[in-house]
Short mmCIF file of C-alpha atoms in Angstrom, two decimals:
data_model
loop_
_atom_site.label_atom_id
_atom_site.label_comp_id
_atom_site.label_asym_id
_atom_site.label_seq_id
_atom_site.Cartn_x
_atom_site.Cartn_y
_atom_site.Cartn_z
CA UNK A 762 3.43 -14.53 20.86
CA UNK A 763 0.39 -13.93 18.62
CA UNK A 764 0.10 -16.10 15.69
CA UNK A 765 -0.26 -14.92 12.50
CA UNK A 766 -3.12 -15.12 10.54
CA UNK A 767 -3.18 -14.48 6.61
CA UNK A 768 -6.50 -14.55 4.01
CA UNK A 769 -4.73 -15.88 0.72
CA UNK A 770 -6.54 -14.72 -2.85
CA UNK A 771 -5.16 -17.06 -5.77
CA UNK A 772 -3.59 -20.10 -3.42
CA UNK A 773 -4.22 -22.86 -5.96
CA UNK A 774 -2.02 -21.29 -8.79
CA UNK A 775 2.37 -23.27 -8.32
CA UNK A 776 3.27 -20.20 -5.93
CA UNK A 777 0.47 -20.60 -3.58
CA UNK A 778 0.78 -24.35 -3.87
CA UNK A 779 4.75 -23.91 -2.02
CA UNK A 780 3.86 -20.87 0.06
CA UNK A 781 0.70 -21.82 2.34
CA UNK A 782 2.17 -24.99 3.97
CA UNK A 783 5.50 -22.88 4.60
CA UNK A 784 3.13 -20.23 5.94
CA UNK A 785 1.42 -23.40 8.15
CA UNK A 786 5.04 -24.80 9.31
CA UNK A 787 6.23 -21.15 10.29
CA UNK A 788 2.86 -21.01 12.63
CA UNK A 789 0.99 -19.21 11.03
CA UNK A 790 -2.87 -19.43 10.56
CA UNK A 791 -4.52 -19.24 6.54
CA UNK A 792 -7.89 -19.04 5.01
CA UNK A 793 -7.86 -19.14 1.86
CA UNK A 794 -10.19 -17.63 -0.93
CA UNK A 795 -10.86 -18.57 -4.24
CA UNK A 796 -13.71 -19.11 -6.79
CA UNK A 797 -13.58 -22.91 -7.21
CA UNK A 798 -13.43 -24.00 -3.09
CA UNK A 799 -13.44 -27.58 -4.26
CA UNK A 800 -10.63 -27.44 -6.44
CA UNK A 801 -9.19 -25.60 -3.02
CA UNK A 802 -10.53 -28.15 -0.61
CA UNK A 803 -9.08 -30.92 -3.23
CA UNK A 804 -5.87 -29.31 -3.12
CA UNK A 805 -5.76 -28.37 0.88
CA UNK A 806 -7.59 -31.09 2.43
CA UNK A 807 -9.09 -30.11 5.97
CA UNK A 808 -8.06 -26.00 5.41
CA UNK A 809 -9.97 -23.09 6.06
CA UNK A 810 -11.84 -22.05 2.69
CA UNK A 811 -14.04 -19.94 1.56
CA UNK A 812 -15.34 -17.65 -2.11
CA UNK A 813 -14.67 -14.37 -3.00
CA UNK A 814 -18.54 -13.70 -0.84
CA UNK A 815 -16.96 -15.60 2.20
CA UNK A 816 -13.59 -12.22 2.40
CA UNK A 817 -16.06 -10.15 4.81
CA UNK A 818 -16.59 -13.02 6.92
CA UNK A 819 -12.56 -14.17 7.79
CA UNK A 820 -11.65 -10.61 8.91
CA UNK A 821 -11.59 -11.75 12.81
CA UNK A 822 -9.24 -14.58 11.66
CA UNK A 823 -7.14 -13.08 8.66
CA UNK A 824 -5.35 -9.48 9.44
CA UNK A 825 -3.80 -9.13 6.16
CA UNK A 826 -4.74 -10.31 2.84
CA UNK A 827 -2.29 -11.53 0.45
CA UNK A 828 -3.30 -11.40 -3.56
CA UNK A 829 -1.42 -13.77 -5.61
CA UNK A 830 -4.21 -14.34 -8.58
CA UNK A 831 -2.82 -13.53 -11.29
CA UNK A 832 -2.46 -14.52 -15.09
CA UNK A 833 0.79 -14.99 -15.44
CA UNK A 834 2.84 -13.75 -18.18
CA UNK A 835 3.49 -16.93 -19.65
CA UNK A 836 0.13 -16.85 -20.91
CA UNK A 837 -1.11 -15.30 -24.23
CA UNK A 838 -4.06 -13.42 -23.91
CA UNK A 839 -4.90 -9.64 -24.25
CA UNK A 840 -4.19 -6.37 -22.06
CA UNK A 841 -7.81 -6.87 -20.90
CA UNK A 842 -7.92 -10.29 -19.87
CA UNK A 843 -4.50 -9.76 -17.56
CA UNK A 844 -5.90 -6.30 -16.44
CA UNK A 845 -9.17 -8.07 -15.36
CA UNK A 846 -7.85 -10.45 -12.41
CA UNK A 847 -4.39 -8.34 -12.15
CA UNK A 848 -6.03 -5.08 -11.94
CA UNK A 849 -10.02 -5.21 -11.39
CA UNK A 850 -10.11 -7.95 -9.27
CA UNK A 851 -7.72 -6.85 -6.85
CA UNK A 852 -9.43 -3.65 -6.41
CA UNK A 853 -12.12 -5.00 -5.85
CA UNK A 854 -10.52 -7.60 -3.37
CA UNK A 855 -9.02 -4.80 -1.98
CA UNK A 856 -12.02 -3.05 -1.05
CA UNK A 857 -13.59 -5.80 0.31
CA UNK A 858 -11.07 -7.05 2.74
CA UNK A 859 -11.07 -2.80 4.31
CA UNK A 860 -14.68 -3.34 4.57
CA UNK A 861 -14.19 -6.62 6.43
CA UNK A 862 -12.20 -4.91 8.75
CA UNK A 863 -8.68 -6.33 7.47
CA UNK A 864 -5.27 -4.19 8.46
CA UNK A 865 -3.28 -4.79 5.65
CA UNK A 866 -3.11 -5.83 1.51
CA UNK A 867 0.24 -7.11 0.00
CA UNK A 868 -0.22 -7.23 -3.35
CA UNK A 869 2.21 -9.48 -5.36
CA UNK A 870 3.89 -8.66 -8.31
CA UNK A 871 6.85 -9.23 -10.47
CA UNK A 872 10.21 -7.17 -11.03
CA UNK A 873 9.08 -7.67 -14.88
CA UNK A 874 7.00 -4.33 -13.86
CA UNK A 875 9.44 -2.16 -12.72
CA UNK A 876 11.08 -1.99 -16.24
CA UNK A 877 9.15 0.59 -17.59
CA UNK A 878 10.75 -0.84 -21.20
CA UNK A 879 8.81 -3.84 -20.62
CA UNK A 880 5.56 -2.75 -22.56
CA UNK A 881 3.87 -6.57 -22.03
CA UNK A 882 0.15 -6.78 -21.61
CA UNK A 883 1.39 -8.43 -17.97
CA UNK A 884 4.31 -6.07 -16.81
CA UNK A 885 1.54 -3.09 -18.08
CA UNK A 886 -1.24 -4.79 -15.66
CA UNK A 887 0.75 -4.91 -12.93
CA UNK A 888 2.27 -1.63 -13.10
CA UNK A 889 -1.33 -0.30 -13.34
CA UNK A 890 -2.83 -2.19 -9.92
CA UNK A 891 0.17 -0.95 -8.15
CA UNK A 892 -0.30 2.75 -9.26
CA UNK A 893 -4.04 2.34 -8.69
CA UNK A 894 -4.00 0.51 -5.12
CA UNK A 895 -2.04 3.27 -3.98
CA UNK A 896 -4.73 6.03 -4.68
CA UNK A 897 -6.47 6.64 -1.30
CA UNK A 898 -6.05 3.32 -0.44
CA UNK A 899 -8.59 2.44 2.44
CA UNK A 900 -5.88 0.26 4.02
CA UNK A 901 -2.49 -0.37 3.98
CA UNK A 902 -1.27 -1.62 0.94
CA UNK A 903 2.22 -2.97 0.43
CA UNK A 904 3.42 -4.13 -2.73
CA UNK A 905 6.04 -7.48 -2.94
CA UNK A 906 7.77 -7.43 -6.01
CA UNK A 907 9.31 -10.70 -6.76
CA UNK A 908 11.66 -12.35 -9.43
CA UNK A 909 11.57 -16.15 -10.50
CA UNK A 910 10.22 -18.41 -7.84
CA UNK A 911 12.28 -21.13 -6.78
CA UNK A 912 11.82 -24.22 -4.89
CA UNK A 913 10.22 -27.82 -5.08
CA UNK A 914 8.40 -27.24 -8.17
CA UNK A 915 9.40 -24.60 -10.82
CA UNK A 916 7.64 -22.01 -12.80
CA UNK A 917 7.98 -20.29 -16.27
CA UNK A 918 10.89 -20.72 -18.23
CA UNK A 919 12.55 -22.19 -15.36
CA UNK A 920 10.28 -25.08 -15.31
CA UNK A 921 11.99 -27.02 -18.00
CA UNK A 922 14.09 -28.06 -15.06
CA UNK A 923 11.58 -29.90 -13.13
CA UNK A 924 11.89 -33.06 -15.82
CA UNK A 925 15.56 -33.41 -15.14
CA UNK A 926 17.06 -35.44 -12.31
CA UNK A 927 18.15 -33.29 -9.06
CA UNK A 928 21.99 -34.09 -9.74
CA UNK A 929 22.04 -32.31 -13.08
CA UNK A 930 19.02 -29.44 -12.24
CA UNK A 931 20.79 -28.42 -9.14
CA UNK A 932 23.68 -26.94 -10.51
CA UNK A 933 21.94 -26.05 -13.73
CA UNK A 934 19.29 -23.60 -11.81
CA UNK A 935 22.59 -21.96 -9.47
CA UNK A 936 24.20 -21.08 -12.86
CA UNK A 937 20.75 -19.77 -14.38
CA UNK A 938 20.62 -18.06 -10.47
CA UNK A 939 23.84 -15.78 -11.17
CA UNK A 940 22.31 -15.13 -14.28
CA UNK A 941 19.08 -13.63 -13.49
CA UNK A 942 17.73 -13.10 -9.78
CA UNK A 943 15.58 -15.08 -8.09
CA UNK A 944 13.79 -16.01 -5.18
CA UNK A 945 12.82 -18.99 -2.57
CA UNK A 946 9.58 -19.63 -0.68
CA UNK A 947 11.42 -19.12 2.90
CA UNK A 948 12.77 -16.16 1.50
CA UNK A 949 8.68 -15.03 0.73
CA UNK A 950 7.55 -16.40 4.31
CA UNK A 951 10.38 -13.87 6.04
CA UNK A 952 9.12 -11.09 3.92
CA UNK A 953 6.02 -11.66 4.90
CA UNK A 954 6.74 -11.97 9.02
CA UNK A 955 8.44 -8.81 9.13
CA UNK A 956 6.40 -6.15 7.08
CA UNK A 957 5.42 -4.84 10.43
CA UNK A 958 9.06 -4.02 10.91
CA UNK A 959 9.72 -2.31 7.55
CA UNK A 960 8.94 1.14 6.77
CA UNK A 961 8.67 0.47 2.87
CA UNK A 962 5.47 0.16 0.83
CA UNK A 963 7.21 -1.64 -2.13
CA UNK A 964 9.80 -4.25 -1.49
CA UNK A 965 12.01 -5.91 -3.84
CA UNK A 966 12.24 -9.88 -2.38
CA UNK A 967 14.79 -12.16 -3.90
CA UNK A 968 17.49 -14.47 -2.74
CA UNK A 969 20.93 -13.07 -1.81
CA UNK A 970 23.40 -13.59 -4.49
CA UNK A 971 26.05 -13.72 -1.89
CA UNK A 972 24.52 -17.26 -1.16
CA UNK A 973 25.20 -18.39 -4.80
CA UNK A 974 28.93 -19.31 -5.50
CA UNK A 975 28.79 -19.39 -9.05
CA UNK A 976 27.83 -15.52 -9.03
CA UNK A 977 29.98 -14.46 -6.49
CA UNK A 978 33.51 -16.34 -8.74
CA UNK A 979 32.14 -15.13 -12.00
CA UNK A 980 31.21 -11.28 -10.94
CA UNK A 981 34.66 -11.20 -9.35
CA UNK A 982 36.12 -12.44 -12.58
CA UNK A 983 34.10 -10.45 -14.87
CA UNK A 984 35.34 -7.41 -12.80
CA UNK A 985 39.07 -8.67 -12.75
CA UNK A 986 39.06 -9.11 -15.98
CA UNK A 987 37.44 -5.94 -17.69
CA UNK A 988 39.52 -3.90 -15.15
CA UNK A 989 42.79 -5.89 -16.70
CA UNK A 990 41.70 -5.18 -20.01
CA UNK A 991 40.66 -1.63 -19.81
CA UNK A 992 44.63 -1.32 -17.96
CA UNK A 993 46.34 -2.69 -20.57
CA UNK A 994 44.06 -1.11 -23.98
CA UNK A 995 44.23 2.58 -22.50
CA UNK A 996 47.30 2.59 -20.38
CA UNK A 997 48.01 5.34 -22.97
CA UNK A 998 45.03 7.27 -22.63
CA UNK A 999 45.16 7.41 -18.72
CA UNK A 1000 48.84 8.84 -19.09
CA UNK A 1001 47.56 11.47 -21.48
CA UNK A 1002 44.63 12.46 -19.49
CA UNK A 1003 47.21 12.65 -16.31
CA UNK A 1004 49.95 14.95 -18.26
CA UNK A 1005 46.95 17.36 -19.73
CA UNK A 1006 45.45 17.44 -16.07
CA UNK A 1007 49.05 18.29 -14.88
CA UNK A 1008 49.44 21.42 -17.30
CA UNK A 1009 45.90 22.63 -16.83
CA UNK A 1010 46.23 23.67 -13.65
CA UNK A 1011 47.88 22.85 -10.40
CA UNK A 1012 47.86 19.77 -8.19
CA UNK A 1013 48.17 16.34 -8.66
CA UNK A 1014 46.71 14.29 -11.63
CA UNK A 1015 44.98 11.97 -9.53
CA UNK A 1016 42.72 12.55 -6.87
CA UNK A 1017 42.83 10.17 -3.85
CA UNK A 1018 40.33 10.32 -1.16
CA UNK A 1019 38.73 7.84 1.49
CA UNK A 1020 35.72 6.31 0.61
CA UNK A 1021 33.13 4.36 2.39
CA UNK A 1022 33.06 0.69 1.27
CA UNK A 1023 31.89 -3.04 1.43
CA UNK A 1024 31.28 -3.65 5.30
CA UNK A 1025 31.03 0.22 6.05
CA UNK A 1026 35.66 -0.15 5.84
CA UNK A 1027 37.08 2.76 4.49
CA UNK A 1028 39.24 2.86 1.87
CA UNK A 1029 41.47 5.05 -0.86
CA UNK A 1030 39.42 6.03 -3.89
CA UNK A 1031 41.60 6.99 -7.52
CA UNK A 1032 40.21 9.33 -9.90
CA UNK A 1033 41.75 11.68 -12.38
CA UNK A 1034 41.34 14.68 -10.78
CA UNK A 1035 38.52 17.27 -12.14
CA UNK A 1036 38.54 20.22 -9.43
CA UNK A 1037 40.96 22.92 -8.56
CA UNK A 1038 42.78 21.93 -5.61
CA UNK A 1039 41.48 24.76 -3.60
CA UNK A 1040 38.01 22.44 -4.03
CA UNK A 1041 36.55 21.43 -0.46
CA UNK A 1042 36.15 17.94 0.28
CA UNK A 1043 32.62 17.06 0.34
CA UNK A 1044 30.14 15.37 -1.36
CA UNK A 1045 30.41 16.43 -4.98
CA UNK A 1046 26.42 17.53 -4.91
CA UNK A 1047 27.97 19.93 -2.70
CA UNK A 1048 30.99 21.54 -4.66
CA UNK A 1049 30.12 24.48 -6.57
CA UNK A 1050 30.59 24.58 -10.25
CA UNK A 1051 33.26 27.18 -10.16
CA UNK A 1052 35.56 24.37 -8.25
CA UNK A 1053 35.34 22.19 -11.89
CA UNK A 1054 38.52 22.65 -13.80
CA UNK A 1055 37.66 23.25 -17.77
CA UNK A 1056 38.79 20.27 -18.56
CA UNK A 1057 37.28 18.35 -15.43
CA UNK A 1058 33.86 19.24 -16.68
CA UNK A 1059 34.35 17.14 -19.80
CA UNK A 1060 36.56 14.21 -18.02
CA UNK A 1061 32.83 14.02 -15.88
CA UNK A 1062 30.58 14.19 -18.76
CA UNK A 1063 32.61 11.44 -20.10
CA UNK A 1064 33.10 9.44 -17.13
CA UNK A 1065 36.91 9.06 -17.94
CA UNK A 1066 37.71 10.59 -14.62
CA UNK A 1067 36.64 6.91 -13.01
CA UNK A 1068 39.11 5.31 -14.76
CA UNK A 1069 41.62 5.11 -12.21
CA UNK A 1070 39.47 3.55 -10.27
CA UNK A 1071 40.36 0.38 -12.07
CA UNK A 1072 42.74 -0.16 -9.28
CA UNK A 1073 40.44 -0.24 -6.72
CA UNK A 1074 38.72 -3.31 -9.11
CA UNK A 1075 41.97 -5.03 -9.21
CA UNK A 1076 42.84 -4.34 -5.44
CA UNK A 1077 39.25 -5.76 -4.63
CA UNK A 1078 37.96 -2.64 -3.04
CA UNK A 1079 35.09 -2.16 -5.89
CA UNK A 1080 33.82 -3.91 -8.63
CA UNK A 1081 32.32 -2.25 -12.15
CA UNK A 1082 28.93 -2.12 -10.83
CA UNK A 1083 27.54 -1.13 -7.47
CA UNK A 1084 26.28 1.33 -5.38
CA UNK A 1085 28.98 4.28 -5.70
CA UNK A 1086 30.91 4.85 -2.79
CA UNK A 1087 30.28 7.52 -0.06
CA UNK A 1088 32.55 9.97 1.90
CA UNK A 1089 32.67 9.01 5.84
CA UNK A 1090 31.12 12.43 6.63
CA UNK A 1091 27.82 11.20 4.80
CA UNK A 1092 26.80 9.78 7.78
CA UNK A 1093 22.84 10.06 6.99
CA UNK A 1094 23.44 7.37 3.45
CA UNK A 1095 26.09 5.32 5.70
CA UNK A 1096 23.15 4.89 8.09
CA UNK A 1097 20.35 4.06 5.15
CA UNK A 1098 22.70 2.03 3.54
CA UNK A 1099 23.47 0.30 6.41
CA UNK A 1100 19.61 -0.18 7.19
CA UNK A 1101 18.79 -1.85 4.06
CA UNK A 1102 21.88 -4.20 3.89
CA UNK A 1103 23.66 -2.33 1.21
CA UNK A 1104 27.30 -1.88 2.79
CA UNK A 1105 27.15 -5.54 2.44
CA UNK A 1106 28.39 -5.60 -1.16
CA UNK A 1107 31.06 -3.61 -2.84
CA UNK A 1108 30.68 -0.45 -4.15
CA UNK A 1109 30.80 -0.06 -8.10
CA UNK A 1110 31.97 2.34 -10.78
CA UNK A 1111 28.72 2.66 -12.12
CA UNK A 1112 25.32 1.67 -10.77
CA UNK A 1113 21.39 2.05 -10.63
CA UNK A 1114 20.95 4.73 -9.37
CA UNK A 1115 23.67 6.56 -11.54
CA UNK A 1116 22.19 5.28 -14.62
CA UNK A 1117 18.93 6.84 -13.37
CA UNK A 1118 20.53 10.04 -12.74
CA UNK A 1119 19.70 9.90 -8.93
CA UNK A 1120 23.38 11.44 -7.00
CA UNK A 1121 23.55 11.86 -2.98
CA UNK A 1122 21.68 14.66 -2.22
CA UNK A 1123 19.11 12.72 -1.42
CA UNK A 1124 20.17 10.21 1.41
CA UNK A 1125 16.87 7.72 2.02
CA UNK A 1126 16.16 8.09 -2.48
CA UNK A 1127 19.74 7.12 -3.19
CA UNK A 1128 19.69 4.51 -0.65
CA UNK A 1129 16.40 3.03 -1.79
CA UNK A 1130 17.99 3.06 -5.37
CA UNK A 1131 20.70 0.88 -3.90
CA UNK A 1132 19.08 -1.32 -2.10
CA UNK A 1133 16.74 -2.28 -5.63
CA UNK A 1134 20.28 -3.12 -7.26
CA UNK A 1135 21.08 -5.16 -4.59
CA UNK A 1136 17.88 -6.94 -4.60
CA UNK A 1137 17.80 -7.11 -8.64
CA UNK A 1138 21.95 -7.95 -8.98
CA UNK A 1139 22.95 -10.52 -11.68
CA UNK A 1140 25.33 -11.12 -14.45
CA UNK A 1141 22.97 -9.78 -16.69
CA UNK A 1142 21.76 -6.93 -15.03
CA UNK A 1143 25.14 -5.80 -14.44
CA UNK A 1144 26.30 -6.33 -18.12
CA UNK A 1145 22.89 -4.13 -19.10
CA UNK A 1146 23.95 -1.16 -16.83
CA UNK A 1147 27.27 -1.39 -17.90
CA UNK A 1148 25.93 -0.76 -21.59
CA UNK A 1149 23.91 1.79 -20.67
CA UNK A 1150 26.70 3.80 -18.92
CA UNK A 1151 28.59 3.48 -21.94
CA UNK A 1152 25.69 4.63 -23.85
CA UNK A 1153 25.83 8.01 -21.91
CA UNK A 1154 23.09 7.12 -19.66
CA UNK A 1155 23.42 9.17 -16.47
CA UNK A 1156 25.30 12.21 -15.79
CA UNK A 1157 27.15 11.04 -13.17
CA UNK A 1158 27.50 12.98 -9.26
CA UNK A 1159 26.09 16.40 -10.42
CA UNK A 1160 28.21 19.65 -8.60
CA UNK A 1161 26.18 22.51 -7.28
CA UNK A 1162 24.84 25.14 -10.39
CA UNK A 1163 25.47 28.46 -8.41
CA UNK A 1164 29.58 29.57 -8.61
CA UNK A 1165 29.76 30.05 -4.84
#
């Protein structure tokens, strides 16, 4: 087996500091670049260094460059100054590594800059070198977006934690964990070993909540209890909804129909039902508009027709946020979901990608969409896309315009 081989940009700054001797331990070989090589050579006694001059020499030994200068948005200083190393310098780093002969650039960055709300002079920076090393990039260029960095030494506002003893930070950070997503250097080095065998230019890379007890017991219990609560303040307004449905037209008030969920197991979804029974069943993107009782049209709008689906909460088939769940003749999303590691959660009321107005008729979009959430879940994020849905944010699984 070959051994890897990696030219590191920005190695001296606390991420560097935890990722080049996990990089060493996993095998692999590192040269590393930077403008002060002393402080580097202080720092990594005996490595392989070199200046920003020195990139067109290391091509034989470095395939793929890895850019983690940055200024950090901890730091106050202007939308130039974080454009100039976050932006300009990578270009420029860029261009120098394809002229050296280099395969590959991963670019890291920080899941600050994919909320577009996030108007920093940092999140702006980084959103503009992605957008701009992806313009006729002379090599390929993948981009690792990553949340809080965890592991022997802390960054940011996490690093508050690295002055308290390990038997009260330990427990502190898996709480703040739930809370807000993070990652760990191991989780980094694996990224990093198997680009070749991922498609994707842009990768979310964070630690699987599933590892973290604290958010798996309190995500369940946030779910058991809204779903409790919503049961017992609208019991009244489900029974209405189910007698009006009832007149309207005929069929049954509430639709039931097998569903695609955690672990790829189907299962019996509940919604009010919004289509004339004469409806086929397929994915909604493919009902026409005609099937949409009068009243269904508003129950969608509104997004009362998921209420029912409280019992699937309770019965611990979904929770309140997640990837929304798939019929089994969808087999193109079961297989992209399945690729990306999505089936491995349960599927939600509300989501991501239905806050962002993306539905299923788009397969490999939808399932991208998903696998973001899944890489971005926390108690936070969760409680934000729950607001927005209440807000009226996304239209929900759009039917098909034409009347056919």
């Amino acid at each position: 087996m070959s051994v890897r081989s990696f030219v590191i940009v920005g190695a001296s700054g606390i991420v560097g500091r935890q990722l080049v001797p996990a990089l060493v331990d996993a095998g692999c070989r590192v040269v590393l670049i930077g403008r002060d090589t002393e402080k580097l050579k202080g720092i990594y006694p005996g490595a392989d260094i070199g200046g920003y001059g020195d990139i067109g020499k290391t091509g034989g030994a470095g395939r793929t460059l890895l850019y983690l200068a940055t200024i950090n948005n901890d730091q106050d200083a202007d939308y130039e100054t974080f454009r100039a190393v976050n932006v300009d310098l990578a270009l420029a780093t860029r261009d120098q590594a394809a002229a050296s002969g280099m395969d590959r650039l991963v670019y890291f960055s920080s899941t600050h800059a994919l909320d577009e709300a996030n108007q920093s002079a940092y999140a702006r920076s980084k959103r503009a070198a992605v957008e701009l090393l992806g313009q006729n990039a002379p090599i390929d260029t993948r981009i690792l977006y990553l949340p809080a960095v965890t592991g022997d030494a802390l960054s940011g506002r996490l690093a508050a934690l690295n002055r308290l003893p390990g038997f009260v930070s330990r427990p502190l950070l898996s709480v703040l964990k739930a809370l807000k997503p993070t990652v760990t250097i191991p989780d980094i080095v694996a990224a990093l070993l198997t680009l070749d065998d991922t498609r994707e230019d842009a990768l979310v890379v964070s630690t699987d909540q599933e590892r973290n007890p604290f958010f798996v017991g309190l995500k369940w219990l946030m779910d058991f209890v809204s779903a409790l609560a919503i049961l017992l303040l609208l019991w009244w307004l489900m029974i209405a909804v189910w007698v009006v449905i009832k007149a309207q037209s005929p069929g049954p008030g509430i639709f039931c129909q097998t569903r695609i969920g955690r672990h790829g197991k189907p299962f019996t979804c509940y919604k009010f039902r919004t289509m004339y029974t004469s409806a086929p069943n397929v994915a909604t993107h493919q009902v026409p508009i005609s099937a949409v009782t009068p009243l269904g049209g508003f129950l969608r709008k509104s997004k009362i027709d998921e209420l029912p689906q409280v019992f699937n909460i309770l019965a611990n088939q979904m929770s309140l946020v997640g990837p929304r769940p798939c019929l089994p003749s969808q087999t193109e999303l079961i297989a992209e979901r399945q690729a990306r590691n999505v089936l491995s959660i349960k599927p939600g009321i509300t989501g991501l990608a239905q806050v962002n107005d993306i539905d299923m008729s788009d397969p490999v979009r939808l399932a991208n969409w998903d696998e973001r959430y899944l890489k971005l879940r926390s108690l936070l994020f969760d409680i934000k896309l729950i607001i927005q849905t209440g807000l009226g944010r996304g239209r929900g699984d759009k039917v098909r315009l034409d009347q056919a």
